[in-house]
Short mmCIF file of C-alpha atoms and ligand atoms in Angstrom, two decimals:
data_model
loop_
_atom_site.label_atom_id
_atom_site.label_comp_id
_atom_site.label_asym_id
_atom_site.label_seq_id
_atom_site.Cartn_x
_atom_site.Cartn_y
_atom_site.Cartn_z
CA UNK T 1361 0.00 0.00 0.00
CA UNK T 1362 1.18 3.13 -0.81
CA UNK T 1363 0.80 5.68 2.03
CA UNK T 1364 1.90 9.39 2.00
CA UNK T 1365 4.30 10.52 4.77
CA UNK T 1366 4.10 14.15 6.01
CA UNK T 1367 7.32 15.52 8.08
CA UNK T 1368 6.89 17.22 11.21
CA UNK T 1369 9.89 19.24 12.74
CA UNK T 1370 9.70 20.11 16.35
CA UNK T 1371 11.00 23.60 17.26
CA UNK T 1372 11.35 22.11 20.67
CA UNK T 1373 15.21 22.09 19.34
CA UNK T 1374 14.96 25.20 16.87
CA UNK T 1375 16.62 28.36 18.59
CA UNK T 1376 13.87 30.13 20.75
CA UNK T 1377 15.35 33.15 20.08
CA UNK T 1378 14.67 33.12 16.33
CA UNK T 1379 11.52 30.91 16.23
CA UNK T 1380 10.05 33.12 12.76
CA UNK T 1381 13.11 32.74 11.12
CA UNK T 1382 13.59 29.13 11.94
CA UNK T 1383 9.94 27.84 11.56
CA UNK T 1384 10.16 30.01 7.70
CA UNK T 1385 13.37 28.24 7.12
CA UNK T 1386 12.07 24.70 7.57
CA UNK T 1387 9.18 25.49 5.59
CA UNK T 1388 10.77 26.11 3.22
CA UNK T 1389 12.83 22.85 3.20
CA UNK T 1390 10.14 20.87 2.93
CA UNK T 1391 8.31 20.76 6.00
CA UNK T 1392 4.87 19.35 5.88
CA UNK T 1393 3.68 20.48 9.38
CA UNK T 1394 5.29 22.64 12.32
CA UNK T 1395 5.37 20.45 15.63
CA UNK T 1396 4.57 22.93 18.42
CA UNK T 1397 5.49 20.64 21.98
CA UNK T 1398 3.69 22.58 25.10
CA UNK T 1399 5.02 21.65 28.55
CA UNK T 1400 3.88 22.54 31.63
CA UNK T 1401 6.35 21.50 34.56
CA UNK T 1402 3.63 19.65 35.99
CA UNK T 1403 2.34 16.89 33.51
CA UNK T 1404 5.57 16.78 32.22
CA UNK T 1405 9.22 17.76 33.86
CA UNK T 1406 10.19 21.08 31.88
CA UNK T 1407 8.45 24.18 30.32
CA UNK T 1408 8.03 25.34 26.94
CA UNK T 1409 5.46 27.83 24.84
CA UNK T 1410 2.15 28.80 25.04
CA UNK T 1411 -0.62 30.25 22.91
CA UNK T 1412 1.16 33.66 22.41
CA UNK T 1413 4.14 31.75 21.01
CA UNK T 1414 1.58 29.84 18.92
CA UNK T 1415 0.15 33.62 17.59
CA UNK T 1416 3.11 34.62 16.98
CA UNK T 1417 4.78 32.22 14.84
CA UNK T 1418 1.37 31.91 12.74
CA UNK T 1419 1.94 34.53 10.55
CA UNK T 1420 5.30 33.39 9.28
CA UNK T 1421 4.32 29.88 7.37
CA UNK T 1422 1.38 28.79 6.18
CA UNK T 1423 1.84 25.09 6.86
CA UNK T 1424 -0.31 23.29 9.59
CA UNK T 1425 0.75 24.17 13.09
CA UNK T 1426 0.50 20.63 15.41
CA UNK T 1427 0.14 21.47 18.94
CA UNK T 1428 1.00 18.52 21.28
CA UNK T 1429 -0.28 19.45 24.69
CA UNK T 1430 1.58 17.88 27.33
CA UNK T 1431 -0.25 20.00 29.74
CA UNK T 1432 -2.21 19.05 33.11
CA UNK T 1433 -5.22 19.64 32.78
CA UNK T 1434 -5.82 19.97 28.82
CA UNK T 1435 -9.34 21.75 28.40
CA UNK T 1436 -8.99 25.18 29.73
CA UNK T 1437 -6.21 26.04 27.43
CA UNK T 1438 -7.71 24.58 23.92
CA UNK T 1439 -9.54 27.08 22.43
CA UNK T 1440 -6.94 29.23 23.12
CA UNK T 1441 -4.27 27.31 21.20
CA UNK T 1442 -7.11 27.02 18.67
CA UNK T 1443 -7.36 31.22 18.39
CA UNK T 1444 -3.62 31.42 18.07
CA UNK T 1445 -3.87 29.36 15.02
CA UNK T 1446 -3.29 25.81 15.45
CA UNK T 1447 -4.57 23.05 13.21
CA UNK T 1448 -4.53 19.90 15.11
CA UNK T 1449 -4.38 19.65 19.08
CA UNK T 1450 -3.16 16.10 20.25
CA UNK T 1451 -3.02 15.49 24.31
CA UNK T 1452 -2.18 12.87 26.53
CA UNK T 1453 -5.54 10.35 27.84
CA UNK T 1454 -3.82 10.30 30.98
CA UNK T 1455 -3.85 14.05 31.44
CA UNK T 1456 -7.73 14.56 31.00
CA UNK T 1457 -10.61 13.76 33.14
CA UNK T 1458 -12.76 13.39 30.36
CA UNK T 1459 -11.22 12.14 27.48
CA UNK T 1460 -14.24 11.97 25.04
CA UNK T 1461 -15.41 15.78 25.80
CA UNK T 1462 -11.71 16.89 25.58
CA UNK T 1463 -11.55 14.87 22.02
CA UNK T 1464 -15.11 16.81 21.46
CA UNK T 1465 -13.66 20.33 22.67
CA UNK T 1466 -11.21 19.99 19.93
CA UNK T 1467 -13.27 19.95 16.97
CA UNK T 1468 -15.73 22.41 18.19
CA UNK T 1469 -12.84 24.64 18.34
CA UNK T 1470 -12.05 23.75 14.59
CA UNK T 1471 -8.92 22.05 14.88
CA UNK T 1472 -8.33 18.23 14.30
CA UNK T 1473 -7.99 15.92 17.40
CA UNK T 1474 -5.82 13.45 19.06
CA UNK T 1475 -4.58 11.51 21.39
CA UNK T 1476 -0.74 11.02 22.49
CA UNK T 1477 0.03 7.27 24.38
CA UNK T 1478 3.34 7.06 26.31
CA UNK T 1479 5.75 4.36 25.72
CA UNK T 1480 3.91 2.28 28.68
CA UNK T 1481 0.35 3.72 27.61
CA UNK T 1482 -1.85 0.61 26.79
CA UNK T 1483 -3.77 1.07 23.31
CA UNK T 1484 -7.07 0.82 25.13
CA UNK T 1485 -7.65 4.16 25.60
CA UNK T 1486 -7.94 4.22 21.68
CA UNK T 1487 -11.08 1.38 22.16
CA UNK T 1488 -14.48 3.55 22.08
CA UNK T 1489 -13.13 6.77 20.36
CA UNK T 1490 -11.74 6.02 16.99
CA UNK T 1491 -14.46 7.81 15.39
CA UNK T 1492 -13.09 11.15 17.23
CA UNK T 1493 -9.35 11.06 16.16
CA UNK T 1494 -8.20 12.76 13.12
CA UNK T 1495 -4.25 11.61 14.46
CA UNK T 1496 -3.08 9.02 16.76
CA UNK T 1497 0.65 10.01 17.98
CA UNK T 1498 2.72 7.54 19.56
CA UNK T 1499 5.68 8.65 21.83
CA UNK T 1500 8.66 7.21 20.79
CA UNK T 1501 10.54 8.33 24.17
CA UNK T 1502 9.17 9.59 27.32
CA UNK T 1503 8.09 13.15 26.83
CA UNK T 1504 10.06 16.15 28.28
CA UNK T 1505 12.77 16.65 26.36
CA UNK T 1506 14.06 16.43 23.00
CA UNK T 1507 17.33 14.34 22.25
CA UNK T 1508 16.49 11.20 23.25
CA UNK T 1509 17.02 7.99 22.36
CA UNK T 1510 14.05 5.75 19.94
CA UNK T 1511 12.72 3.28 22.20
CA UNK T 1512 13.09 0.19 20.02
CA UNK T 1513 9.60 -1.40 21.42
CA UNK T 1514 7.42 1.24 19.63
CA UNK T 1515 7.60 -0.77 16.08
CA UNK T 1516 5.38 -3.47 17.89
CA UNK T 1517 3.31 -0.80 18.93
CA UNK T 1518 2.60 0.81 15.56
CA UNK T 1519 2.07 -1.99 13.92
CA UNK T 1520 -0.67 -2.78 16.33
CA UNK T 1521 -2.05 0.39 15.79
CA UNK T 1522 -1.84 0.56 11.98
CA UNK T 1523 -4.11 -2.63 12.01
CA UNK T 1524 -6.83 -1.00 14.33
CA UNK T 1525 -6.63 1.77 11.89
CA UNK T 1526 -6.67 0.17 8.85
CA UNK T 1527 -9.81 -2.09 9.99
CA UNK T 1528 -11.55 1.17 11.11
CA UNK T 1529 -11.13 2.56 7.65
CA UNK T 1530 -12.18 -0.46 6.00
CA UNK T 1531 -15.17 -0.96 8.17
CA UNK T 1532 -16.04 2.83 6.65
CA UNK T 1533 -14.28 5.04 9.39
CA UNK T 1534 -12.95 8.10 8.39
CA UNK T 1535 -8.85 8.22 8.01
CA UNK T 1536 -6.53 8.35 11.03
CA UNK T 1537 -3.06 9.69 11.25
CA UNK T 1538 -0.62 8.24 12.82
CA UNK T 1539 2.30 10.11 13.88
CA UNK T 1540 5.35 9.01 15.57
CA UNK T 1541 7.47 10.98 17.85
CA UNK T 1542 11.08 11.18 19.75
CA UNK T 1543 13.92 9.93 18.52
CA UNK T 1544 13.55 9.76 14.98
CA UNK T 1545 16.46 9.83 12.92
CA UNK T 1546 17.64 9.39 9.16
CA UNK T 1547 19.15 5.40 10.37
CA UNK T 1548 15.48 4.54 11.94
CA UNK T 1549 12.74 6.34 9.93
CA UNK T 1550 12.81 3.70 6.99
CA UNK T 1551 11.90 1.28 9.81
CA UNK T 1552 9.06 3.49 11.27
CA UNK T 1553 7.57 3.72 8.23
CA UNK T 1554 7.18 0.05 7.68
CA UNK T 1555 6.10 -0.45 10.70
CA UNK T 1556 3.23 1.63 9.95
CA UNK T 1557 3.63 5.33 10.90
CA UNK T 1558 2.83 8.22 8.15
CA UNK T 1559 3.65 10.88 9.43
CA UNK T 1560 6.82 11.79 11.48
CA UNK T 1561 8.56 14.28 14.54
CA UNK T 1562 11.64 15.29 14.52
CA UNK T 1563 13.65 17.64 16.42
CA UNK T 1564 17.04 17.69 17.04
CA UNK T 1565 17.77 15.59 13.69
CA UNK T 1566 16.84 18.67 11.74
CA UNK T 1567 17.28 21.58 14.08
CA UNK T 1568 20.72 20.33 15.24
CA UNK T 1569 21.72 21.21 11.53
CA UNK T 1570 23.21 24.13 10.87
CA UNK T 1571 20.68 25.80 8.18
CA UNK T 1572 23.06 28.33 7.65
CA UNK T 1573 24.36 26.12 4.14
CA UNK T 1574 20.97 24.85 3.54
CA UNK T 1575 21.57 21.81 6.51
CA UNK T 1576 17.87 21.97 7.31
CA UNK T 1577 16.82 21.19 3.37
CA UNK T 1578 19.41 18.40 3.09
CA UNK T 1579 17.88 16.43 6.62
CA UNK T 1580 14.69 16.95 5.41
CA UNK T 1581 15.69 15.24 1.98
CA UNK T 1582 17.78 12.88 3.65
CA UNK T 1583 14.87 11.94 5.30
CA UNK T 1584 12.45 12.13 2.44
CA UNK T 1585 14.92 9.66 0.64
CA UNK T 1586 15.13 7.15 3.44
CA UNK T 1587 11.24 6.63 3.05
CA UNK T 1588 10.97 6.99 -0.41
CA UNK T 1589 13.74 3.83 -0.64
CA UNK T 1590 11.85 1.32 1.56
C1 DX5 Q 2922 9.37 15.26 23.47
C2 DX5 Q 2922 8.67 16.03 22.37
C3 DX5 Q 2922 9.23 15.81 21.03
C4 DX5 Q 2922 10.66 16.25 20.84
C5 DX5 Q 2922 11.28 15.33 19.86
O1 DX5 Q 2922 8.60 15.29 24.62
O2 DX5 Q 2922 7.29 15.69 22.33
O3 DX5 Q 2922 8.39 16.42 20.04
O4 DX5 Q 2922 10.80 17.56 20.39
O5 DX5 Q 2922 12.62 15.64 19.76
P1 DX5 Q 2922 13.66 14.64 19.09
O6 DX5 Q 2922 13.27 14.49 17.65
O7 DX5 Q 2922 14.96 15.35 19.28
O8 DX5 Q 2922 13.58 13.34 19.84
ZN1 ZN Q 2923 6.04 16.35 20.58
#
């Protein structure tokens, strides 16, 4: 099957104090969506950007902005994230009292939905809400910080959940992301892809380039290449 794969820098590892310039400059390398991670020091051990950072980067591309709140609790601070300009707003299941509303609260607010599992989140909290997610995001390390190693075990986990995807598509559901993030490198992404993932976070592997000779554009195609040679 041939599946399109959409690239998803974070700026989690772009330099904060240049975020226009850098979120222009992978744009226009290729990007296919800005990853925007919020931390609050409370769901998650370190802090980050909020909406205002959202606002304020809007204006400079006009690729999809993919907020991924890792933020305790989630609901008060959506359609605020949705008025800065965000596209799609993925969260944590563990971090909401009320998952189905908070999928709900999402597209109300216009944006597409999601939910983010943990490396030791069991896929059950995908059972009685596939019919909500635009995206399912899998963490590929334990969320906080960027620059961290792929934890090998997610492949079994993707492949699990591009069959519950698949079979929700075939059985007439409407189509699912799936999104992998944390670790994801130019050596591994071949082998994400197989394993069933379409659309893929990275930080440091293209921020930790220096764009100044074009580094961002030749990660991005570096990476581009590695899927398109499965
Ligand atoms: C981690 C974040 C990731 C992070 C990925 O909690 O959710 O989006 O930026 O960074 P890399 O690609 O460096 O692992
Ligand atoms: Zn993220």
């Amino acid at each position: 099957m041939t599946r399109s794969f959409r690239l998803a820098p974070s700026i989690l590892s772009a330099d904060f104090a240049r975020l226009g310039e850098e979120v222009r400059a992978v744009q226009a390398a290729g990007a296919d969506l800005i990853h925007f991670d919020v931390m609050d020091n409370h769901y998650v051990p370190n802090l980050t950007m909020g909406p205002m950072v959202c606002q304020a980067i809007r204006p400079h591309v006009s690729i999809p902005i993919d907020v991924h709140l890792m933020v305790r609790p989630v609901d008060r601070i959506i359609p605020d994230f949705a008025r800065a300009g965000a596209n799609l707003i993925t969260f944590h299941p563990e971090a909401s009292d009320h998952v189905d509303r908070t999928l709900q609260l999402i597209r109300d607010s216009g944006c597409k939905a999601g939910l983010v599992l943990n490396p030791a989140t069991p896929l059950s909290h995908l059972d009685h809400v596939m019919d909500r997610l635009d995206i399912i995001l899998l963490m590929s390390v334990n969320p906080g910080f960027g620059g961290q190693r792929f934890i090998d075990a997610t492949l079994v986990k993707l492949r699990a959940v591009r069959a519950r995807i698949d079979a929700h598509v075939a059985a007439g559901g409407q189509p699912i992301w799936l999104e992998v993030d944390g670790g994801v490198k130019g050596d591994n992404i071949s082998a994400i892809a197989e394993a069933g993932a379409d659309t893929f976070v990275a930080g440091s592997a293209v921020f930790g380039a220096p764009d100044a000779d074009g580094g961002y554009r030749a990660v991005m195609q570096s990476l581009r290449a590695a899927l398109a040679g499965r």
